[in-house]
Short mmCIF file of C-alpha atoms and ligand atoms in Angstrom, two decimals:
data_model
loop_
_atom_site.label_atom_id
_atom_site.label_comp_id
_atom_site.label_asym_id
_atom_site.label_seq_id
_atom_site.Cartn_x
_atom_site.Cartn_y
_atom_site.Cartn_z
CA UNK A 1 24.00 -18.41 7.82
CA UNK A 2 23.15 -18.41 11.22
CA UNK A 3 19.42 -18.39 11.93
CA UNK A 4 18.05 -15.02 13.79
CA UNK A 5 16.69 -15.73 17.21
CA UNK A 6 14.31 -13.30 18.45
CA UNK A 7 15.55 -10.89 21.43
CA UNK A 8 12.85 -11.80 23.28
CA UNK A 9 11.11 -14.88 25.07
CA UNK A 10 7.50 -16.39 25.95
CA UNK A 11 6.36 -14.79 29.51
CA UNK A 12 9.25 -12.73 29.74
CA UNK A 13 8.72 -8.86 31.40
CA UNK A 14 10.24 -6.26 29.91
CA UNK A 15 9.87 -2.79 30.10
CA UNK A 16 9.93 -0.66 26.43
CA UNK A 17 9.04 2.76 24.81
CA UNK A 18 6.17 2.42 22.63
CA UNK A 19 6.85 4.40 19.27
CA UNK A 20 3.98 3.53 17.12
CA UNK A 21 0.19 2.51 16.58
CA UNK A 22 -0.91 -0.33 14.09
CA UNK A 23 -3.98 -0.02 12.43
CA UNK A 24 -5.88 -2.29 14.74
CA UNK A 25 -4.58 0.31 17.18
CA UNK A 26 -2.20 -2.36 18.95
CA UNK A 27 0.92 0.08 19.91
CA UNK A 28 4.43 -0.79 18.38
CA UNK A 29 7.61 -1.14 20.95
CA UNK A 30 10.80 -2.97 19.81
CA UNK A 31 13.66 -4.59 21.20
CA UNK A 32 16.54 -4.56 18.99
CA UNK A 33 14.63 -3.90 15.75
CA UNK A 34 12.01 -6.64 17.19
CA UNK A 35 8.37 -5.06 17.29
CA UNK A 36 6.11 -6.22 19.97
CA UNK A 37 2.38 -5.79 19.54
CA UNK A 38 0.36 -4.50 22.35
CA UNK A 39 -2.89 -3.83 22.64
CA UNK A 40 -3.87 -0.95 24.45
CA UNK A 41 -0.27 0.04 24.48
CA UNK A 42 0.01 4.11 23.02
CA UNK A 43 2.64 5.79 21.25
CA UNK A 44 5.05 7.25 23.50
CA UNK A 45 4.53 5.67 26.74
CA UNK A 46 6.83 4.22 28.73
CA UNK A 47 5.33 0.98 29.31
CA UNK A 48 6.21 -2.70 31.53
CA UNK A 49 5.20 -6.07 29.51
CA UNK A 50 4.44 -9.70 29.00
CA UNK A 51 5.38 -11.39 26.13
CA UNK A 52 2.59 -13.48 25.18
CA UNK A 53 3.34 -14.23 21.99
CA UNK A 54 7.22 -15.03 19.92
CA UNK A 55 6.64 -15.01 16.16
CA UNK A 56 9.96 -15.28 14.06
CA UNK A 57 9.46 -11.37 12.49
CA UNK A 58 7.49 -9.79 15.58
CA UNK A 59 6.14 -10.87 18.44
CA UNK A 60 2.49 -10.03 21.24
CA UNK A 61 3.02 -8.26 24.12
CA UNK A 62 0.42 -7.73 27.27
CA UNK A 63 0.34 -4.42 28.88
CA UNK A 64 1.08 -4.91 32.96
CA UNK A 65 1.69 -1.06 34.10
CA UNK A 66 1.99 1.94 32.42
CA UNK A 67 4.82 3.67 33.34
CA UNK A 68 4.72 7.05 31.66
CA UNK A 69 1.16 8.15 30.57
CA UNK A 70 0.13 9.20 26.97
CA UNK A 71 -1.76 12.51 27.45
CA UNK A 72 -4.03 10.76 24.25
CA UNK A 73 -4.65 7.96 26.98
CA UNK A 74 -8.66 7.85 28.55
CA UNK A 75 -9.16 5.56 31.60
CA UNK A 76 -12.17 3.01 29.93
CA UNK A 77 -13.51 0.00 31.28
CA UNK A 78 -13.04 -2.27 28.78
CA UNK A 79 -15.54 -5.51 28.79
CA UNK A 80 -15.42 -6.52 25.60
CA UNK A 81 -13.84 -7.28 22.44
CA UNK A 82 -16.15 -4.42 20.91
CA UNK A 83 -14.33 -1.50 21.10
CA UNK A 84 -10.52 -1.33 20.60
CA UNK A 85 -9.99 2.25 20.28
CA UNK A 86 -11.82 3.17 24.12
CA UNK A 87 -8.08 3.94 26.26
CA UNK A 88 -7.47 6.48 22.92
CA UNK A 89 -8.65 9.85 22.86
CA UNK A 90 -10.90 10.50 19.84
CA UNK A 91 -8.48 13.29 18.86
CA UNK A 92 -5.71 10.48 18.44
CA UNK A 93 -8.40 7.79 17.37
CA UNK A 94 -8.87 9.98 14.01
CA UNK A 95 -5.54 10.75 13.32
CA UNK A 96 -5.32 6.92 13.46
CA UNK A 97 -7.98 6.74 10.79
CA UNK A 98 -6.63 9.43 8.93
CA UNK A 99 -3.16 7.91 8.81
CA UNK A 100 -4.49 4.27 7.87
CA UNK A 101 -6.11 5.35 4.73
CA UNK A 102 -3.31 7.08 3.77
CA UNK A 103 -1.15 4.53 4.31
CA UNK A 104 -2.92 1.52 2.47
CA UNK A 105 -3.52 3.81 -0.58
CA UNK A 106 0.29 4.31 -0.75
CA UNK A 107 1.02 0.89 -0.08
CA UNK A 108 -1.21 -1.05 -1.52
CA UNK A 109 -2.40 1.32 -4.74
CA UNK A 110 0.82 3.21 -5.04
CA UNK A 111 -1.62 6.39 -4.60
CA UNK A 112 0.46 8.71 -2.76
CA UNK A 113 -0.96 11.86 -4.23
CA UNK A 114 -4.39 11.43 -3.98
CA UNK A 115 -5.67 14.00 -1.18
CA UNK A 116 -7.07 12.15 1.91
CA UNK A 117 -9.45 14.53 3.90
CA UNK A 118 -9.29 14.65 7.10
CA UNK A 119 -12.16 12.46 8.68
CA UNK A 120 -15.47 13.53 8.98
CA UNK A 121 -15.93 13.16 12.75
CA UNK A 122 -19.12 12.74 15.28
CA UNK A 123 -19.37 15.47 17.73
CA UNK A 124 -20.59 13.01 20.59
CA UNK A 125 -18.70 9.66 18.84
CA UNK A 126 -20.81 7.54 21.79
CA UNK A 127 -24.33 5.71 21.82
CA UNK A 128 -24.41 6.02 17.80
CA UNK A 129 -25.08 2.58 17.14
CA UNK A 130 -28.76 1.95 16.53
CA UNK A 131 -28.67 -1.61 15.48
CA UNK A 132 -27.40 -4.25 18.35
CA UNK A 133 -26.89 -8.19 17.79
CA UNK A 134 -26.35 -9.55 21.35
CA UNK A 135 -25.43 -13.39 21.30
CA UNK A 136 -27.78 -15.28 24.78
CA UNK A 137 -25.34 -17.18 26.44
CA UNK A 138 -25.82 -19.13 30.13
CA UNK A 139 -24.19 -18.59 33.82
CA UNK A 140 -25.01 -20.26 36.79
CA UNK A 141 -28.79 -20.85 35.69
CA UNK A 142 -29.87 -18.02 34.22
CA UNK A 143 -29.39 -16.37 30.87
CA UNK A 144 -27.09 -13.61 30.12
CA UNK A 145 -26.00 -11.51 27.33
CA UNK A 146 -22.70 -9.79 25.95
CA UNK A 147 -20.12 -10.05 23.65
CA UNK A 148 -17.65 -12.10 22.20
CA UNK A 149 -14.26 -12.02 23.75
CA UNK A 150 -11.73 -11.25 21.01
CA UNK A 151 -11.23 -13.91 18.49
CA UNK A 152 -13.37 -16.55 20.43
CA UNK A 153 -16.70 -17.43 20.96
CA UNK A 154 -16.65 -16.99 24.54
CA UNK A 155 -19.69 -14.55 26.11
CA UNK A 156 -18.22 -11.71 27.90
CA UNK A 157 -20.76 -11.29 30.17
CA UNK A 158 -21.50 -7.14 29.93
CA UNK A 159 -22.40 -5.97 33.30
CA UNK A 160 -22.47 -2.21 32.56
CA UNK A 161 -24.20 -0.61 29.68
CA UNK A 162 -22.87 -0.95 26.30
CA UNK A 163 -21.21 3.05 25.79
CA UNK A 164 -21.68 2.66 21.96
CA UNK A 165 -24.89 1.94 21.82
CA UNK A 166 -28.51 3.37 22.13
CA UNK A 167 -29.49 3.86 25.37
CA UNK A 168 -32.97 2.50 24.75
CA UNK A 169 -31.57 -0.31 23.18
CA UNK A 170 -29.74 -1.52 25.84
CA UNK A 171 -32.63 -1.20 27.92
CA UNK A 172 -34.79 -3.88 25.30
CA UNK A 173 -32.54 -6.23 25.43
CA UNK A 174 -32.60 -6.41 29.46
CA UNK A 175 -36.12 -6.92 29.24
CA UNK A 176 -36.22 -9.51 26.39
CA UNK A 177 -33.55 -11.30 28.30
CA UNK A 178 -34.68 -10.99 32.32
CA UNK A 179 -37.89 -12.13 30.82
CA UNK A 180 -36.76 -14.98 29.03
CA UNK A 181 -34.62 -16.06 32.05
CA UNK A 182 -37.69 -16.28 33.95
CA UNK A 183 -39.80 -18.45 31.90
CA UNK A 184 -36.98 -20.70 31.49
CA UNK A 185 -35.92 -20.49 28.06
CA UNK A 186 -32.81 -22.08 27.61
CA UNK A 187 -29.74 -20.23 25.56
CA UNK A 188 -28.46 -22.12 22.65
CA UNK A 189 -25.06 -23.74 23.14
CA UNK A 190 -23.00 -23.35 20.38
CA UNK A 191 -20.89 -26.48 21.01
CA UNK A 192 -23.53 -29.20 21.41
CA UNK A 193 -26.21 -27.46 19.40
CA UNK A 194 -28.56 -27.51 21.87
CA UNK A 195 -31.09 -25.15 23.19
CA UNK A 196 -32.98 -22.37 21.67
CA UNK A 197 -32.33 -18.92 22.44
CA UNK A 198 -28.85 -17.46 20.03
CA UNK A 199 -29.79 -14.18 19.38
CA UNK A 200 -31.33 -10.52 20.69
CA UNK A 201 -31.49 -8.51 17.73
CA UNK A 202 -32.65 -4.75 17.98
CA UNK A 203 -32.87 -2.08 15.45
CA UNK A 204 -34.13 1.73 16.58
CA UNK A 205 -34.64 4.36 13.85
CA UNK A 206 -33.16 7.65 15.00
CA UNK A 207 -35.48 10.43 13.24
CA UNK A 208 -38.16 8.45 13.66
CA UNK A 209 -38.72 6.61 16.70
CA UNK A 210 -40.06 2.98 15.58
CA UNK A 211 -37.86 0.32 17.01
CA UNK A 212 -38.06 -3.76 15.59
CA UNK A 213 -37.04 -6.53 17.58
CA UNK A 214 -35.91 -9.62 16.62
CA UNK A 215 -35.63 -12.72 18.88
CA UNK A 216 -33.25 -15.49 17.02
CA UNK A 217 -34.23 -19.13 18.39
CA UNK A 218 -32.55 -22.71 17.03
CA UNK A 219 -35.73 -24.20 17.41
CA UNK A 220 -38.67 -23.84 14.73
CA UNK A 221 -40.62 -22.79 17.47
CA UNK A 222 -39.96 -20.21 20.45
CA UNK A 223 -41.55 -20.62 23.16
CA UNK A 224 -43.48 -18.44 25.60
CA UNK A 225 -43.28 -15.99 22.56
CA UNK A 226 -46.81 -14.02 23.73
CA UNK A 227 -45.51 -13.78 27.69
CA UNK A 228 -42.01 -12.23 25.64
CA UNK A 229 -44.18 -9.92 23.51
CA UNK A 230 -46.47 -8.58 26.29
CA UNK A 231 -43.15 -7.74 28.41
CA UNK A 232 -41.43 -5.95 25.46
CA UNK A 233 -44.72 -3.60 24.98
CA UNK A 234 -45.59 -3.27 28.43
CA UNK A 235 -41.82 -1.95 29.05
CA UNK A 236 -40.51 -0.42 25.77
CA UNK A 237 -43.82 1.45 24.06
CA UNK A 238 -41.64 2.48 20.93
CA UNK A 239 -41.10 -0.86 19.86
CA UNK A 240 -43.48 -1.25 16.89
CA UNK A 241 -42.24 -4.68 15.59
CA UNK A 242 -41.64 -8.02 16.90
CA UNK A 243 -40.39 -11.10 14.64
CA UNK A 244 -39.20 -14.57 15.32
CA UNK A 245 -35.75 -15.45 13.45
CA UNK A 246 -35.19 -19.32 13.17
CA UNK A 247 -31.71 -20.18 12.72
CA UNK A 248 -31.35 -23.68 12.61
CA UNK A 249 -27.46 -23.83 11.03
CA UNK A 250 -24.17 -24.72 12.77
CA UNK A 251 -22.97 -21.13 11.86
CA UNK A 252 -21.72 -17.88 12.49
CA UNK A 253 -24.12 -15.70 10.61
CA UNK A 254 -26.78 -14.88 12.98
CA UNK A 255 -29.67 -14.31 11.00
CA UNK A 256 -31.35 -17.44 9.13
CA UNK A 257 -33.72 -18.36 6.50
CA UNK A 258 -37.07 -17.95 8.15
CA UNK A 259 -38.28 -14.93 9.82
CA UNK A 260 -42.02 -15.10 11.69
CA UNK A 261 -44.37 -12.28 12.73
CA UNK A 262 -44.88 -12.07 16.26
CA UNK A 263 -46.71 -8.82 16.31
CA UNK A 264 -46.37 -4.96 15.02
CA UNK A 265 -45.26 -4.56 11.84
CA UNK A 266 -42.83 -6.16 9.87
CA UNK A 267 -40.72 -3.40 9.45
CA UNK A 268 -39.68 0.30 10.70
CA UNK A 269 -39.04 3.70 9.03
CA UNK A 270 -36.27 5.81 9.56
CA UNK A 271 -35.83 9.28 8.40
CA UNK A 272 -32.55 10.43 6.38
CA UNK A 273 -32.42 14.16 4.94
CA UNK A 274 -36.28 14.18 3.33
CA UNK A 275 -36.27 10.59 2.78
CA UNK A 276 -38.20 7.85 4.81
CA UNK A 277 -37.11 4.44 4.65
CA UNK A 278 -39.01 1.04 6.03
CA UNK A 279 -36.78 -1.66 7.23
CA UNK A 280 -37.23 -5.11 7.44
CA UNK A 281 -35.35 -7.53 9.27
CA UNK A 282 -33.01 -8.93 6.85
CA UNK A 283 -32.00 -6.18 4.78
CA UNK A 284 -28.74 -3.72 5.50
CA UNK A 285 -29.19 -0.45 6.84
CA UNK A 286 -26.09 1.23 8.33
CA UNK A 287 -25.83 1.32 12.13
CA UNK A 288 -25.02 4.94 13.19
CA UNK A 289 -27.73 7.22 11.34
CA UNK A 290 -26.27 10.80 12.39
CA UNK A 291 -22.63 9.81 10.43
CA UNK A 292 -24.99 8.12 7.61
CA UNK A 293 -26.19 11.04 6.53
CA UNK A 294 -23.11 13.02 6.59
CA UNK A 295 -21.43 9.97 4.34
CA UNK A 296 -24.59 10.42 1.91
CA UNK A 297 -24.60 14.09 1.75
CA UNK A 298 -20.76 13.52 0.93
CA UNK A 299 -21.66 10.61 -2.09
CA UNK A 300 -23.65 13.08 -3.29
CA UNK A 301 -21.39 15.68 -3.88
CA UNK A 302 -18.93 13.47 -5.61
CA UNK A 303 -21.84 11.89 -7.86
CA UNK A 304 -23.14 15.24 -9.34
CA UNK A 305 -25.60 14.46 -10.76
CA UNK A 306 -27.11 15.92 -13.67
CA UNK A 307 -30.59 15.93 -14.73
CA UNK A 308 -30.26 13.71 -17.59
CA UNK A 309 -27.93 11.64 -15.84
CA UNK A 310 -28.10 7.55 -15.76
CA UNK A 311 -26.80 5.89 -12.94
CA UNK A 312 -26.41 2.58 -11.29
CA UNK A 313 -26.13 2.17 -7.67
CA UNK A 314 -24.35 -1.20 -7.08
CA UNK A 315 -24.78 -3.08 -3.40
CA UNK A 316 -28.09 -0.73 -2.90
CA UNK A 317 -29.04 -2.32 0.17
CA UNK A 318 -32.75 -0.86 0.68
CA UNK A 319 -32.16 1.63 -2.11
CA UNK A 320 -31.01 4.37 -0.03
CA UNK A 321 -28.00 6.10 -1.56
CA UNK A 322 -30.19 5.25 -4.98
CA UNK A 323 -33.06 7.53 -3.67
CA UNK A 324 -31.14 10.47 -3.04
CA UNK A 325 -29.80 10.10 -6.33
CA UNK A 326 -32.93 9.69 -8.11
CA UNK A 327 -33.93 13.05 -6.46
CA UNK A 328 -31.68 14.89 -9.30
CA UNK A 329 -30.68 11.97 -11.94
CA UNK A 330 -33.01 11.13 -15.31
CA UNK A 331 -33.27 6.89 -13.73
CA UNK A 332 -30.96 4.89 -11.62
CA UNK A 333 -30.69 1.72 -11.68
CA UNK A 334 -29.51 -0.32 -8.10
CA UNK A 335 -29.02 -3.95 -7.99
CA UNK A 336 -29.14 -5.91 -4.57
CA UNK A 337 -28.56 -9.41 -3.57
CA UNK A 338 -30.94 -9.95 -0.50
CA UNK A 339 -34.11 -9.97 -2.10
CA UNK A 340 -35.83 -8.43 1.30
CA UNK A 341 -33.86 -5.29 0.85
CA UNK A 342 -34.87 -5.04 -3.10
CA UNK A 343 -38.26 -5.31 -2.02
CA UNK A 344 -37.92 -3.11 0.93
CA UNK A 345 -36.35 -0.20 -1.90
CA UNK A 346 -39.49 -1.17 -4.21
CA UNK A 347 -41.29 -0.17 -1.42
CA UNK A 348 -38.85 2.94 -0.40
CA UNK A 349 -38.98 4.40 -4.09
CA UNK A 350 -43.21 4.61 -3.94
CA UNK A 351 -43.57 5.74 -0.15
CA UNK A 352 -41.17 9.09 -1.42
CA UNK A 353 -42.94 9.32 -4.71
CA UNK A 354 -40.04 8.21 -7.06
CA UNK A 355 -40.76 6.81 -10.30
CA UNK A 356 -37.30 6.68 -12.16
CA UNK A 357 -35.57 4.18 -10.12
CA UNK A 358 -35.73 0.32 -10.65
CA UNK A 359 -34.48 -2.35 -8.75
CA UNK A 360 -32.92 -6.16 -9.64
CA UNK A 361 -32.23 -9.04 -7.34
CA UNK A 362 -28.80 -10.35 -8.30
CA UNK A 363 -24.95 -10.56 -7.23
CA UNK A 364 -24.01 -6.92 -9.35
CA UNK A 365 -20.53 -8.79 -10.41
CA UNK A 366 -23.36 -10.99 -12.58
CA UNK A 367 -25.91 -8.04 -13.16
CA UNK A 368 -23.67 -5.20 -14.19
CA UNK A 369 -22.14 -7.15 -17.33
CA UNK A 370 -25.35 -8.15 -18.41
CA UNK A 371 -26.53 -4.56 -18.18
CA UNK A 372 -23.51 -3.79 -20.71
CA UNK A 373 -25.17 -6.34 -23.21
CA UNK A 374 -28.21 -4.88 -22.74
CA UNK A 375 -26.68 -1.86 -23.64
CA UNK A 376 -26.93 0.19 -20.45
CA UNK A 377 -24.77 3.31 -20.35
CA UNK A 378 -24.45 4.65 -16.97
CA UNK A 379 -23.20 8.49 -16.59
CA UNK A 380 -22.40 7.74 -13.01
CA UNK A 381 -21.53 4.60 -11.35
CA UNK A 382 -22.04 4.56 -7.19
CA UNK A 383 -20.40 1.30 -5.19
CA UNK A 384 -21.01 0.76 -1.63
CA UNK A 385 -19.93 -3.26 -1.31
CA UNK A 386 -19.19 -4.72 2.18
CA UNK A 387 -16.13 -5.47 3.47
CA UNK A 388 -14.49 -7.70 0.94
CA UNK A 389 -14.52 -4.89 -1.87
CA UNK A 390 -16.10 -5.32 -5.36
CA UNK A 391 -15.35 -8.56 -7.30
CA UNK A 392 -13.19 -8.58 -9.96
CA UNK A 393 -16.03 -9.04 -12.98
CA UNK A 394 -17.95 -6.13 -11.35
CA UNK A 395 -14.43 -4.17 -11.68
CA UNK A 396 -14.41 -5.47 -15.22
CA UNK A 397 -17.74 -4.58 -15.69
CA UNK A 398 -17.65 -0.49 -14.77
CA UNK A 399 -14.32 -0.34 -16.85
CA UNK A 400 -15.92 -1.36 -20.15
CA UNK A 401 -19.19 0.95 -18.76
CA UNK A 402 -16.84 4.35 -19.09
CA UNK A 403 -18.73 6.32 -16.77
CA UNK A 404 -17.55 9.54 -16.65
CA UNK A 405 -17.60 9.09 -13.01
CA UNK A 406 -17.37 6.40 -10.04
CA UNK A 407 -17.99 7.12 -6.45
CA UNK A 408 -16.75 4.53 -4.25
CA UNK A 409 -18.11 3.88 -0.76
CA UNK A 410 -15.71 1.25 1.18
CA UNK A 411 -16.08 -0.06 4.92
CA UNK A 412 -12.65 -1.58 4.45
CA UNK A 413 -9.52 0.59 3.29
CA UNK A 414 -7.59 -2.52 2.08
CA UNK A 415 -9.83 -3.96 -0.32
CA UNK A 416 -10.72 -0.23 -1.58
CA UNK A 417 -7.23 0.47 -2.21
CA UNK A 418 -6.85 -2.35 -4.35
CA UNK A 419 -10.27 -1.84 -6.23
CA UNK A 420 -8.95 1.47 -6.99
CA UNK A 421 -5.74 0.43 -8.13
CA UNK A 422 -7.61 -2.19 -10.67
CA UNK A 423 -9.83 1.05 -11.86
CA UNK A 424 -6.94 3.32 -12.05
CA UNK A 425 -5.22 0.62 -14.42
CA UNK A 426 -8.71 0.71 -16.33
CA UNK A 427 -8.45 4.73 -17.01
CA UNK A 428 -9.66 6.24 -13.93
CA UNK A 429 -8.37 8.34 -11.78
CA UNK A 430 -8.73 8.39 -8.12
CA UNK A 431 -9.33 12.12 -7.42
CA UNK A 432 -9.62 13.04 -3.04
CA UNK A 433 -11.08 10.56 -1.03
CA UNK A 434 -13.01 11.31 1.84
CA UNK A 435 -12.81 8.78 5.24
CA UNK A 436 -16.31 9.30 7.41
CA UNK A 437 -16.07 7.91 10.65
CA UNK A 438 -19.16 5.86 10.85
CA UNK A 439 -17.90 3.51 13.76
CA UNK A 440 -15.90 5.31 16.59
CA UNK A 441 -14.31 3.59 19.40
CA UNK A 442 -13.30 0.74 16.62
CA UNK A 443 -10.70 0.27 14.26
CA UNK A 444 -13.22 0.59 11.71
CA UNK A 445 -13.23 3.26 9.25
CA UNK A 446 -15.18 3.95 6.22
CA UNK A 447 -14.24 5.98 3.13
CA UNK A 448 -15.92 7.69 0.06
CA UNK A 449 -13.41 8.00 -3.07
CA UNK A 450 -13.84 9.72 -6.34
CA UNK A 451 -12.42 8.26 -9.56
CA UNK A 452 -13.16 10.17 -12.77
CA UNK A 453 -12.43 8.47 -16.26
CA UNK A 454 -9.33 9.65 -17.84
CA UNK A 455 -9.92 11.27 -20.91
CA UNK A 456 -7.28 10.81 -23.61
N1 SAH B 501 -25.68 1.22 -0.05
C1 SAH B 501 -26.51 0.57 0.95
C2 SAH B 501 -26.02 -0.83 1.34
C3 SAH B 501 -24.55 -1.02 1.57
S1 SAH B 501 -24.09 -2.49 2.42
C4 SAH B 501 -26.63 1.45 2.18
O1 SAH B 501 -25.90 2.42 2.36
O2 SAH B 501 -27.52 1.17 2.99
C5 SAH B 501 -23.71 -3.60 1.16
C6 SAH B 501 -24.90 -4.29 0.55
O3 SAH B 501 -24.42 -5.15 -0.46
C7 SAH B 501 -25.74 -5.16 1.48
O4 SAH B 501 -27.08 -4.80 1.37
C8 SAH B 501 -25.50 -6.58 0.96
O5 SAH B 501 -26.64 -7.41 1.10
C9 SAH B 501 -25.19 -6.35 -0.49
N2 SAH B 501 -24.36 -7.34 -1.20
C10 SAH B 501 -23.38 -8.13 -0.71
N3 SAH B 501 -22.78 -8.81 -1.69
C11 SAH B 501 -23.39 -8.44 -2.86
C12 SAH B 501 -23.20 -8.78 -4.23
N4 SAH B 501 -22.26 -9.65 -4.58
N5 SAH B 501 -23.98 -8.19 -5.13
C13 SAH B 501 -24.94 -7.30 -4.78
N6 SAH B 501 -25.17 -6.94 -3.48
C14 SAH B 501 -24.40 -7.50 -2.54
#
């Protein structure tokens, strides 16, 4: 048998209809049954090429010209590797989302029948995010900051405003930046390991206007830190915390071991519904408050709680979705791996006045099955893990728990579609699930699913 070529060739320029939209939001043309990837690229348009890339089943294309215009398509500036959805109109942007979570339930949990609402949207889906990481980076002597081009570590320099992100935030991390430019702190460099400045870190509550900042150095010590706090407050009066991160690892988590008070408080409070939270540095709380509450109010729902209810709330961050449900269960029960954020929902649980909640430090795929020996019989079960879905003992774990009900909160469609095929094989059934769109202008969706045990 003859071996298939592909139709096409590195740097050639074609021109092609695009028929479809991937869920990264790359559009789809082919040539000859070929598909070409193409970010940026929208269904229906007429668009003009360069192959960049010639895989043996599909290939990468670059968008030169558009030839015939996408009514869907908004002129953005696009500076970094941020956003992916900015050229889309947000109409077409949550049919995107919409369609995705459809698809990977059908695919990937043979779930065709389950209802899949439409998304909840934002009204204004722009300058939601409250919490910013900006990597410090160097050009021609002095220090700048930005984002990482797509799939490298290379500093796109960002010379307008971030359109995602809080205003005021973007405004900190000038300051904390221009200032540390001109005492002559150096950026870290990732390659030789040298320097000292990695990160800007800045996290704003919304309904409550207390704002932490967190400067991320290699070195054990950072210096000039006084001049850096006295420009902060003398420019940005709602900042209420400042802390020194020390990150000493060849690494791509930004955070590390040691965090130092530099002045304020050591954390903030946020509002959410009639709860307060406080915040510290290294625990979770999710970055656009206005869809947070929406995705809450929606967990809610699906838990129903009952006044002599037990639940457990597994991957409870700073104990948030667990508060609201202590509001109406009998006791819940979260369990948290970053010991910060347990503390931080110790904390949470006595500053709202609720008694019937406690917390554990531990992975939940090793604390749930030792809950089930200790004979813990949850009513409810609530999931919120990150990206990489629940492990399979934790699965394991909430099937021999029957609970008459599981609410799953996913950030990542895939790995929720196969969690729920594992619980559907366990006796539950997935009954609507409900996408929230936490993170527009991304690919990124995030979804709130139902399952209710099967009774035979
Ligand atoms: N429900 C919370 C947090 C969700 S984010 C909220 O809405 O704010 C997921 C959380 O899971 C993070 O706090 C993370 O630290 C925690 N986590 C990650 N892996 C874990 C594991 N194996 N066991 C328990 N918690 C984990």
């Amino acid at each position: 048998m003859s071996k298939k070529l592909a139709p096409v060739k590195k740097n050639e320029t074609i021109t092609l209809k695009i028929e479809d939209l991937t869920h990264e939001g790359n559009g789809v043309g082919k040539v000859n049954g070929y598909p070409i990837f193409i970010p940026k690229a929208l269904p229906n348009e007429q668009a003009v090429i360069k192959v960049v890339k010639v895989n043996k089943n599909f290939g990468y294309g670059k968008l030169l010209e558009v030839i015939q215009r996408s009514p869907h398509r908004i002129d953005a500036d696009h500076q970094c590797g941020g956003c992916q959805l900015q050229h889309m109109s947000y109409e077409l942007e949550l049919q995107m989302k919409h369609n995705q979570v459809k698809n990977v339930l059908k695919k990937i949990a043979h779930l065709d029948h389950v209802p899949v609402h439409e998304p909840i949207s934002m009204e204004h889906p722009w300058h939601y995010r409250h919490k910013v990481q900006m990597p410090v980076g160097e050009k021609n002597g002095r220090l700048v900051t930005g984002f990482y081009q797509p799939r490298s570590h290379r500093i796109i320099e960002t010379e307008k405003p971030c359109t995602i992100q809080d205003p005021a935030i973007n405004a900190i991390i000038e300051t904390v930046r221009g200032a540390s430019s001109d005492l002559g702190i150096q950026a870290y460099n990732e390659k030789t390991h040298q320097g000292t400045l990695r990160h800007i870190v800045v996290r704003a509550g919304r309904n409550i206007r207390e704002t932490m900042v967190i400067i991320v150095t290699k070195t054990k010590k950072l210096p000039y830190a006084q001049d850096l706090v006295q420009a902060i407050k003398k420019h940005h009066p709602h900042v209420t915390s400042i802390m020194h991160n020390i990150n000493p690892e060849r690494t791509n988590v930004i955070l590390g071991k040691e965090t130092n008070h530099l002045w304020g408080a050591s954390y903030i409070h946020d509002k959410i519904g009639d709860l307060t939270f406080a915040i510290s540095a290294k625990s979770f709380y999710q970055v656009n408050p206005e869809q947070t509450e929406k995705l809450y109010d929606i967990t809610l729902q699906y838990a129903n709680i009952g006044a002599n209810d037990i639940v457990i709330d597994a991957y409870c961050g700073i104990g948030t979705i667990s508060l609201f449900l202590a509001q109406k269960a009998k006791k819940v029960y979260g369990v948290e791996v970053v010991p910060e954020a347990v503390s931080d929902a110790k904390k949470n649980a006595r500053l709202n006045g609720l008694a019937n909640v406690e917390f554990v430090v531990g992975t939940a795929e090793k604390v749930m099955p030792w809950w089930t020996v200790q004979g813990l019989k949850p009513d409810v079960i609530v999931v919120d893990p990150p990206r990489k879905g629940c492990d399979e003992a934790l699965l394991q774990a909430m099937i021999n728990m029957q609970p008459k009900r599981i609410v799953y909160v996913s950030c990542n469609p895939s790995t929720l579609a196969r969690d729920l095929r594992i619980l559907e094989d366990g006796g539950f059934k997935t009954e609507e699930v409900q996408p929230v769109d936490m993170f527009p202008q991304t690919y990124h969706v995030e979804c709130v699913s139902l399952l209710q045990r099967e009774t035979i």
